[in-house]
PDB file of C-alpha atoms in Angstrom:
ATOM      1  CA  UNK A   1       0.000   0.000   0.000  1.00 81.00           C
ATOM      2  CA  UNK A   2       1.017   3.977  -0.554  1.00 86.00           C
ATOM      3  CA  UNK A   3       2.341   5.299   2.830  1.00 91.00           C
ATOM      4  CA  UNK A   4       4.400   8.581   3.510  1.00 94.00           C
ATOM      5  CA  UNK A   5       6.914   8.918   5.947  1.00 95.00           C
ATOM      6  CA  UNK A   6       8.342  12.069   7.243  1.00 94.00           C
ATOM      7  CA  UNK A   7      10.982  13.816   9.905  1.00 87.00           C
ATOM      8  CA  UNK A   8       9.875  13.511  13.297  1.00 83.00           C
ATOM      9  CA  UNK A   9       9.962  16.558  15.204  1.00 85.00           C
ATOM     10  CA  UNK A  10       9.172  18.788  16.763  1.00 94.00           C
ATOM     11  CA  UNK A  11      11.819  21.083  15.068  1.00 96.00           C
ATOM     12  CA  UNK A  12      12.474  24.316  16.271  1.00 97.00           C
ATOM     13  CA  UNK A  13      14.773  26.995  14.772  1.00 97.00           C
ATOM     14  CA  UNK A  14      16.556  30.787  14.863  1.00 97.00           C
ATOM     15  CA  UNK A  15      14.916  32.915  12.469  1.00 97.00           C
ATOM     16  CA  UNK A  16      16.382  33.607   9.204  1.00 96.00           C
ATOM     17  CA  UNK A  17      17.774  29.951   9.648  1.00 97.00           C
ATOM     18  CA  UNK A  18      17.755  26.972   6.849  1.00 97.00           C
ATOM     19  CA  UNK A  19      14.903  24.746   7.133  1.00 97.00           C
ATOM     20  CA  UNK A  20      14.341  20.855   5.612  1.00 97.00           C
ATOM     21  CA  UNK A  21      11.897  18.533   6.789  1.00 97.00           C
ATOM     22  CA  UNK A  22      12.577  15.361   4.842  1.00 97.00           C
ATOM     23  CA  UNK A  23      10.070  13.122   3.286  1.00 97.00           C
ATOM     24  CA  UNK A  24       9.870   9.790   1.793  1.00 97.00           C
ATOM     25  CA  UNK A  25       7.381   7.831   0.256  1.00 95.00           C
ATOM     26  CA  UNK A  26       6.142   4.661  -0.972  1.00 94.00           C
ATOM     27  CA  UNK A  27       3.216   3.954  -3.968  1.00 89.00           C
ATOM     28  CA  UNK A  28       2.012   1.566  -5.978  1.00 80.00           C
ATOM     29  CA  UNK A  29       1.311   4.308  -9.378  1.00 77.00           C
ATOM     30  CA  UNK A  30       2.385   6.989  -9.863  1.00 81.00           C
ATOM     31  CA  UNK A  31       1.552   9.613  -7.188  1.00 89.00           C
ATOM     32  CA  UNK A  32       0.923  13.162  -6.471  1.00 90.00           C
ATOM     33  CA  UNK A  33       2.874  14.583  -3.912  1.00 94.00           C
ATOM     34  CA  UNK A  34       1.742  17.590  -1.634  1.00 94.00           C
ATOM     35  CA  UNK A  35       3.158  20.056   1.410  1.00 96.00           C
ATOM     36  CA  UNK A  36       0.263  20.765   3.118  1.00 95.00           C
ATOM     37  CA  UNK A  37       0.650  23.224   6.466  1.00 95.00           C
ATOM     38  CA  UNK A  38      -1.165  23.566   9.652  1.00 91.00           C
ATOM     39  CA  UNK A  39      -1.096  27.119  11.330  1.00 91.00           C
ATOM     40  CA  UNK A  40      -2.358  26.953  15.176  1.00 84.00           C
ATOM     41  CA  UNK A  41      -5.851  26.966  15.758  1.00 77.00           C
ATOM     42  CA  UNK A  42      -6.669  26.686  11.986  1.00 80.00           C
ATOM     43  CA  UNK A  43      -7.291  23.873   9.147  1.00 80.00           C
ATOM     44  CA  UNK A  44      -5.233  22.360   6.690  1.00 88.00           C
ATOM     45  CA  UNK A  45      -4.016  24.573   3.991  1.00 89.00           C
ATOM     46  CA  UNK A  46      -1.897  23.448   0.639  1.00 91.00           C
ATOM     47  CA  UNK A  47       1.166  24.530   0.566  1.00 95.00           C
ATOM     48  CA  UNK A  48       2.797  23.597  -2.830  1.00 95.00           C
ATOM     49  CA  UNK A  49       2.245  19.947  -4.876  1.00 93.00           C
ATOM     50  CA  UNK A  50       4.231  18.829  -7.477  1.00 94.00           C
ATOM     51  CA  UNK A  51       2.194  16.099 -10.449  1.00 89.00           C
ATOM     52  CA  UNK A  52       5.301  14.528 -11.548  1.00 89.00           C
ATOM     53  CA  UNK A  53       9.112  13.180 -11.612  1.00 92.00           C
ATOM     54  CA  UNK A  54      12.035  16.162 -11.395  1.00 94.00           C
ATOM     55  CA  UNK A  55       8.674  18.764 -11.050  1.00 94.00           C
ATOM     56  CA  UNK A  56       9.685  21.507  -8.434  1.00 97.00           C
ATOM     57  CA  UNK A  57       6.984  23.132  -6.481  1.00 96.00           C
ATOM     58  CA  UNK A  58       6.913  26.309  -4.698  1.00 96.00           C
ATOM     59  CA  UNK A  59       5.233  29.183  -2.370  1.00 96.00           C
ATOM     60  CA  UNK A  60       5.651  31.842  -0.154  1.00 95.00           C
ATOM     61  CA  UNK A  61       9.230  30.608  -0.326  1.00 97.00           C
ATOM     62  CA  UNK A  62       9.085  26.828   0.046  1.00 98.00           C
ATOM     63  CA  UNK A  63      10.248  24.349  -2.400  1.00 98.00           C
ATOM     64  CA  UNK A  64      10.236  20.890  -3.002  1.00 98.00           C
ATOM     65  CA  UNK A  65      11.429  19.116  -5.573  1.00 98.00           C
ATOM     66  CA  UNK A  66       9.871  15.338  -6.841  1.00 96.00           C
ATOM     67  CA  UNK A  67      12.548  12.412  -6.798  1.00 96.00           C
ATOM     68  CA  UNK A  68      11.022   9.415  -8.510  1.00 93.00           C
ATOM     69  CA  UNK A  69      14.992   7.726  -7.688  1.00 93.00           C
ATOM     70  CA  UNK A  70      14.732   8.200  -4.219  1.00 95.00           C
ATOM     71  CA  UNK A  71      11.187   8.620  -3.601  1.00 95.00           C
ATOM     72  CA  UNK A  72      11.306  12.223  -1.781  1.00 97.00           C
ATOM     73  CA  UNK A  73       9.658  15.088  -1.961  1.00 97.00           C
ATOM     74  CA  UNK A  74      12.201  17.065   0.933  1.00 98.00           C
ATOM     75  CA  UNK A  75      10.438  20.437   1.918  1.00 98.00           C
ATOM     76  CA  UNK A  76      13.060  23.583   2.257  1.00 98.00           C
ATOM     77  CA  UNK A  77      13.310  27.018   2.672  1.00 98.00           C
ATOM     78  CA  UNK A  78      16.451  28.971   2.926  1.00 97.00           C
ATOM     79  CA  UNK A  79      15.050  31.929   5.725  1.00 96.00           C
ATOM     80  CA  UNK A  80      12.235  30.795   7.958  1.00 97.00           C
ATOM     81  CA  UNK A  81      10.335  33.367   9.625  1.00 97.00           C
ATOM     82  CA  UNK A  82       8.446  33.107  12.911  1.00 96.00           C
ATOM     83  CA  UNK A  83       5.245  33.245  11.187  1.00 96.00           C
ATOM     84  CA  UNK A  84       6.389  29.975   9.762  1.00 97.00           C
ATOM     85  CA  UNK A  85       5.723  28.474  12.931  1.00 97.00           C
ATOM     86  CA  UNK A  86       3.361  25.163  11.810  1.00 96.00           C
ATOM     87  CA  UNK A  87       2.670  21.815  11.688  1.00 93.00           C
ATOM     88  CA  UNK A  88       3.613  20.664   7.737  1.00 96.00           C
ATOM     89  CA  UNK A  89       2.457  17.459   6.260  1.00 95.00           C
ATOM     90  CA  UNK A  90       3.606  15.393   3.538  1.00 96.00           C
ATOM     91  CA  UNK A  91       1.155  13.615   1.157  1.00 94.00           C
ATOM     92  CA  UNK A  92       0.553  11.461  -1.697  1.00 92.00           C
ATOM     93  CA  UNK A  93      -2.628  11.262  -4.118  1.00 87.00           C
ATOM     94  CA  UNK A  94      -2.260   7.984  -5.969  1.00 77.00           C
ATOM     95  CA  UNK A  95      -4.839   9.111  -8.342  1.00 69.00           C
ATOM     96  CA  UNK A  96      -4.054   5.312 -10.417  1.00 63.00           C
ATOM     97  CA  UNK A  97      -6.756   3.544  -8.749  1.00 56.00           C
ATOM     98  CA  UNK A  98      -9.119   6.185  -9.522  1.00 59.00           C
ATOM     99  CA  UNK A  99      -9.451   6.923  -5.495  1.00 63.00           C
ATOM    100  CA  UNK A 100      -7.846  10.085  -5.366  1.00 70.00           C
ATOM    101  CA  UNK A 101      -7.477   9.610  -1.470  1.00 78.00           C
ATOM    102  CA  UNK A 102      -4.340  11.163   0.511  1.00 87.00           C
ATOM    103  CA  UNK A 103      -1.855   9.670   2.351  1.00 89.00           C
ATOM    104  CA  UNK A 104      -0.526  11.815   4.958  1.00 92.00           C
ATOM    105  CA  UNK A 105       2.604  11.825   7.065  1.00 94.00           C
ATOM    106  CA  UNK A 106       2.737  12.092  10.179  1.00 91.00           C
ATOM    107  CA  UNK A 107       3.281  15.414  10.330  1.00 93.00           C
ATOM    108  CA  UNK A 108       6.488  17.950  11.249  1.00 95.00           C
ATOM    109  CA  UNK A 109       5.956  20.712  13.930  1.00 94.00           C
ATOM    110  CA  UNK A 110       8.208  23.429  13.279  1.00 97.00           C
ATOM    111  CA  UNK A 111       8.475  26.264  16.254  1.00 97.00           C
ATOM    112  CA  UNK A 112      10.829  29.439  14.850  1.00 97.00           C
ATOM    113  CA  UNK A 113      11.736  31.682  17.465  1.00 96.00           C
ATOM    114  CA  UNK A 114      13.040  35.189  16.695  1.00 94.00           C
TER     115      UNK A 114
ATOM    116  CA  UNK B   1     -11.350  26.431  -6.102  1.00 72.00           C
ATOM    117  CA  UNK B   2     -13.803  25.045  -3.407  1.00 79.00           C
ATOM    118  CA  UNK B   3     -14.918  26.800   0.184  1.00 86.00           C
ATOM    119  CA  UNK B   4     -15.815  24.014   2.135  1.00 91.00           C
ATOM    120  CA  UNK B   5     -17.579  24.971   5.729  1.00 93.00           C
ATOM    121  CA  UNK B   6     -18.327  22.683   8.636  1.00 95.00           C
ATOM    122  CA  UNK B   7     -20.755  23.203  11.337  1.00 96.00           C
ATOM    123  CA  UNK B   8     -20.465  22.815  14.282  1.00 96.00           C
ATOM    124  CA  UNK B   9     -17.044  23.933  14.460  1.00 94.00           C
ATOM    125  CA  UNK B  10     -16.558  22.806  18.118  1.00 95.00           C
ATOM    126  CA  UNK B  11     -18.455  20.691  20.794  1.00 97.00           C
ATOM    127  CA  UNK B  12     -18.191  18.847  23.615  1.00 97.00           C
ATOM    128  CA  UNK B  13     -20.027  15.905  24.267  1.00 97.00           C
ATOM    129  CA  UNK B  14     -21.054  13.064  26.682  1.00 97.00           C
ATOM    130  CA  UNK B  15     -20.279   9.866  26.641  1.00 97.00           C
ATOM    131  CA  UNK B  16     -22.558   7.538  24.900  1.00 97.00           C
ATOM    132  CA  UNK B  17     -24.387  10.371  22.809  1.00 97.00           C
ATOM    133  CA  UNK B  18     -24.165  10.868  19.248  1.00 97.00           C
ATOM    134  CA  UNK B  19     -22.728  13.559  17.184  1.00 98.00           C
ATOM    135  CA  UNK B  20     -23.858  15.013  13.513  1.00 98.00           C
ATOM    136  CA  UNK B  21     -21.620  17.242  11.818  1.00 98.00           C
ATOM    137  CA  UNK B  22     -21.800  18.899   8.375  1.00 98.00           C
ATOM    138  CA  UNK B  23     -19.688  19.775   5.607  1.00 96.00           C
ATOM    139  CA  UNK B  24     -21.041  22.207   3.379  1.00 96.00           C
ATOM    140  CA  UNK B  25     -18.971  23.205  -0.656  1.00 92.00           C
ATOM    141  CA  UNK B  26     -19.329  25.939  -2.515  1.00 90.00           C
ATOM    142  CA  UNK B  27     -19.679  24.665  -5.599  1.00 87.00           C
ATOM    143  CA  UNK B  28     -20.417  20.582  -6.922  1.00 86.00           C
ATOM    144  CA  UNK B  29     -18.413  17.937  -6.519  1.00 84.00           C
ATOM    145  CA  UNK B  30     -18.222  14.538  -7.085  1.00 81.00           C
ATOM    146  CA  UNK B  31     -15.785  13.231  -4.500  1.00 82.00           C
ATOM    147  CA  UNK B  32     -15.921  14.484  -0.573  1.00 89.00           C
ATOM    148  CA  UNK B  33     -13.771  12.705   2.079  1.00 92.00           C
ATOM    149  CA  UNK B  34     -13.831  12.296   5.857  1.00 96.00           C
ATOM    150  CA  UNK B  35     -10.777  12.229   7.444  1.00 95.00           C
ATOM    151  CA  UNK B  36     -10.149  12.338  11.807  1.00 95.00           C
ATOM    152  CA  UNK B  37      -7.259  14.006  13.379  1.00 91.00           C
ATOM    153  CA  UNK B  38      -6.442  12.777  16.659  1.00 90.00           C
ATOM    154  CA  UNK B  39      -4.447  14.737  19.070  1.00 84.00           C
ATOM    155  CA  UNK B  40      -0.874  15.111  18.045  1.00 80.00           C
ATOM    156  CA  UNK B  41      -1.534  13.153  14.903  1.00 83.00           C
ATOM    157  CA  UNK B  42      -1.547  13.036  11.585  1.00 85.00           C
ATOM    158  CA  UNK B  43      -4.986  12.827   9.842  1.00 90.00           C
ATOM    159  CA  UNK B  44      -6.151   9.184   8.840  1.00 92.00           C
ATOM    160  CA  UNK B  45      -9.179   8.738   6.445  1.00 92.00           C
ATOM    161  CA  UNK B  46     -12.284   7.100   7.261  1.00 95.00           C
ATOM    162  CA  UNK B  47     -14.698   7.373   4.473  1.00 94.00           C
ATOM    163  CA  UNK B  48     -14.949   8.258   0.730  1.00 90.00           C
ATOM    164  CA  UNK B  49     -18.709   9.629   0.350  1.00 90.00           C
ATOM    165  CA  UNK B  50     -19.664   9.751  -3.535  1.00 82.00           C
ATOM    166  CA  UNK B  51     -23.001  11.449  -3.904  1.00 79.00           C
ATOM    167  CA  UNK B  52     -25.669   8.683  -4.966  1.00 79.00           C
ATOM    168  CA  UNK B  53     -24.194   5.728  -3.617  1.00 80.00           C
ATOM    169  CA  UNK B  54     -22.992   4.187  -0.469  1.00 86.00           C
ATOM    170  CA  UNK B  55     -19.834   5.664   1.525  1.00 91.00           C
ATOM    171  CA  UNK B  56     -16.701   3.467   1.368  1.00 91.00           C
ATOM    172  CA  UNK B  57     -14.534   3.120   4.585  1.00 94.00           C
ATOM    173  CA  UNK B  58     -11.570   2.583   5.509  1.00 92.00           C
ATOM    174  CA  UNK B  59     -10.201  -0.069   7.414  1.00 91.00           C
ATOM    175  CA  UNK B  60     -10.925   0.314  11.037  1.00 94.00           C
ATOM    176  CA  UNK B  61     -13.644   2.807  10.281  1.00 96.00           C
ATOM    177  CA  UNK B  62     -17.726   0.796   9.890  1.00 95.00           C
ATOM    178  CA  UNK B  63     -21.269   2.631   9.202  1.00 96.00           C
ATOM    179  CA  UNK B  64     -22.422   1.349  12.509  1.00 96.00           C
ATOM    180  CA  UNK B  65     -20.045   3.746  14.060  1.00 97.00           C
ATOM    181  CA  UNK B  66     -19.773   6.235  11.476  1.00 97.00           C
ATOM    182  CA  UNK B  67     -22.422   6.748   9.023  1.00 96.00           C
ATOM    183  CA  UNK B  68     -22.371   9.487   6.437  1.00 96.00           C
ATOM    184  CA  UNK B  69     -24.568  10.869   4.491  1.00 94.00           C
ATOM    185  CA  UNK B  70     -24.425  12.108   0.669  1.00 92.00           C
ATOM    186  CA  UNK B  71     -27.849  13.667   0.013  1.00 91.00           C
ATOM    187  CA  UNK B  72     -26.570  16.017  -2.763  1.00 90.00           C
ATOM    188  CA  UNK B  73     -23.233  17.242  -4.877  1.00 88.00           C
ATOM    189  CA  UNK B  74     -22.399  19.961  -2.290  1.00 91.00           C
ATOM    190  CA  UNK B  75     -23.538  19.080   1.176  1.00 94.00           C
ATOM    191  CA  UNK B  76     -22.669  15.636   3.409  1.00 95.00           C
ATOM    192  CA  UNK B  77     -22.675  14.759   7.066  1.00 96.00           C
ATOM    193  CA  UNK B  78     -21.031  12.145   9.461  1.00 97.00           C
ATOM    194  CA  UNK B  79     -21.568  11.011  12.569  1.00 98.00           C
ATOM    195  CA  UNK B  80     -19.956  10.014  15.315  1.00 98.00           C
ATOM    196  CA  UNK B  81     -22.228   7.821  17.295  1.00 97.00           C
ATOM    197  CA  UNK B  82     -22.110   6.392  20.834  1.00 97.00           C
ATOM    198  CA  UNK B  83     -19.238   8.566  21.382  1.00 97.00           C
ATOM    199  CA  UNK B  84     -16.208   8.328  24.076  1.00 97.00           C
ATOM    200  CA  UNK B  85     -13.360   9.618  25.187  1.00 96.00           C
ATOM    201  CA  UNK B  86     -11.443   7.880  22.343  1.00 95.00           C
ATOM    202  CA  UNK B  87     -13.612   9.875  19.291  1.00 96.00           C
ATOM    203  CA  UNK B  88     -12.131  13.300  20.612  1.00 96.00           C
ATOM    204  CA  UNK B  89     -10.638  14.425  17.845  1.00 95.00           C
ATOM    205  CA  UNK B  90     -10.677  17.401  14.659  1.00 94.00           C
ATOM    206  CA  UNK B  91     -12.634  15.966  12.503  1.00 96.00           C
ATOM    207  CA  UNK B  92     -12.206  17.120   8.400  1.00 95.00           C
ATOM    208  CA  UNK B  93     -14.040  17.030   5.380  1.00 94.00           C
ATOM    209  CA  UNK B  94     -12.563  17.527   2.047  1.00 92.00           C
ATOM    210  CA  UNK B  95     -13.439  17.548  -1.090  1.00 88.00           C
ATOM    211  CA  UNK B  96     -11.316  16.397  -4.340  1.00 74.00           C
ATOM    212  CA  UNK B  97     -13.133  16.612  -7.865  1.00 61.00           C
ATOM    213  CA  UNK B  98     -15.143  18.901  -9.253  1.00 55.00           C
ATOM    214  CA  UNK B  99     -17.921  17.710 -12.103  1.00 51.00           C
ATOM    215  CA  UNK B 100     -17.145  15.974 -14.874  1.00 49.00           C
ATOM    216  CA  UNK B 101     -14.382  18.245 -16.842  1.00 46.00           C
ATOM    217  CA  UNK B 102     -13.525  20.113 -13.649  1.00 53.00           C
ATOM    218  CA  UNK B 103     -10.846  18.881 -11.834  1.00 54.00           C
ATOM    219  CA  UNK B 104      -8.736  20.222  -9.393  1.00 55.00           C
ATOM    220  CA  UNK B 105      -5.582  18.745  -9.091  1.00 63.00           C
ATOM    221  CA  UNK B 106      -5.395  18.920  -4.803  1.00 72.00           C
ATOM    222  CA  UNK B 107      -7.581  18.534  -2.401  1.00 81.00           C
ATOM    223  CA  UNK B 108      -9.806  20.985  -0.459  1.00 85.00           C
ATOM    224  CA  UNK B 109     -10.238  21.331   3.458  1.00 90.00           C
ATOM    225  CA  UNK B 110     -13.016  22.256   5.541  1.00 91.00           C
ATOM    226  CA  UNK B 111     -11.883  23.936   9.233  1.00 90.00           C
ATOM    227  CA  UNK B 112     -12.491  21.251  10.612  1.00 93.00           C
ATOM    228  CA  UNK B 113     -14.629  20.208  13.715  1.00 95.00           C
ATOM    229  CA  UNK B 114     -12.881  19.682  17.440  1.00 94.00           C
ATOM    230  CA  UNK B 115     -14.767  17.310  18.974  1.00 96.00           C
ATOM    231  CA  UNK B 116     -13.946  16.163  22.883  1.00 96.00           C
ATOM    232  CA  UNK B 117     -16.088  13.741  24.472  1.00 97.00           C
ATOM    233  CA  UNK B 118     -16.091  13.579  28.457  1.00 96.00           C
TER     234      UNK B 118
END
């Protein structure tokens, strides 16, 4: 079955610091891959996706990049700012069985302090 | 895009009652999902509810416990039924296609409902 596994945290970091919360995954087609992010006390929110091998998404300063050879989709930013301060989650659409359900990670709280 | 509401968006509930929550989208859809977040967790899915037909669960997750309801292409409601302390959670809706010829390419999230059960 698909499953997503991502960096345990909870991660906490200096502003203006590099962030990368790794994430790996396993599927049976050929997934979608998403960065979805949590702000306190409010729902889930997309982030960025990316459809397809060596596609790059982005926002708001985020990337992540697709890696069909090692099966990652690594989140980064090069300058976090304390309104970054979230829970992200990694996740897969395996849209090949026609389900379109998501597979989440476990999820990656990230504190930035100023 | 879709704007997805849920009502209620909190509640706290005894032990044994029953619970009926409702996702409402701005626009059609053919897919909507139910997914539960528990505390410090990630979210796991427990039904698919396609409008016209019955809702398909997800292991762990039965009708008996959870039924939903599909009555239309923008509106659907679960419940959480005799409820304890183990159903407090967030619980989402989300939707993922749009009509025939409309798709979205991600999926959509309602706020979400908090849900603790004393």
């Amino acid at each position: 079955g698909n499953s997503v596994t991502q960096m345990e945290g909870p991660v906490t970091l200096s502003e203006e610091a590099f962030l990368t919360i790794n994430c790996t995954y396993t599927a049976t087609g050929y997934p979608s891959l998403f960065w979805y992010v949590q702000y306190p006390g409010e729902g889930l929110q997309l982030l960025l996706k990316a459809t397809k091998a060596d596609d790059k998404g982005s926002n708001k300063g985020f990337e992540a990049t697709y890696r069909k050879e090692t099966t990652s989709f690594h989140l980064e930013k090069g300058s976090v700012q304390v309104s970054d301060s979230a829970v992200y989650f990694c996740a897969l659409e395996d849209s090949g069985a026609g389900s379109y359900q998501l597979t989440f990670g476990k999820g990656t709280k990230l504190s930035v302090i100023p | 895009s879709a704007v997805i509401s849920q009502k209620p968006s909190r509640d706290i509930c005894q032990r044994g009652t029953s619970l009926t929550i409702q996702c409402q989208v701005d626009s059609q859809v053919t897919m909507m999902f139910w997914y539960r977040q528990q505390p410090g967790q990630s979210l796991t899915l427990i039904a698919t509810a396609n409008q016209g037909s019955e809702a398909t669960y997800e292991s762990g997750f039965v009708i008996d416990k959870f039924p939903i309801s599909r009555p239309n292409l923008t509106f659907s409601t679960l419940t959480v039924s005799n409820m304890s302390p183990e159903d407090s959670s967030i619980y989402l809706c989300s939707v993922g296609r749009g009509l025939a010829g409309e798709t979205y390419n991600e999926q959509f999230f309602g706020p979400g409902t908090r849900l603790t059960v004393l």
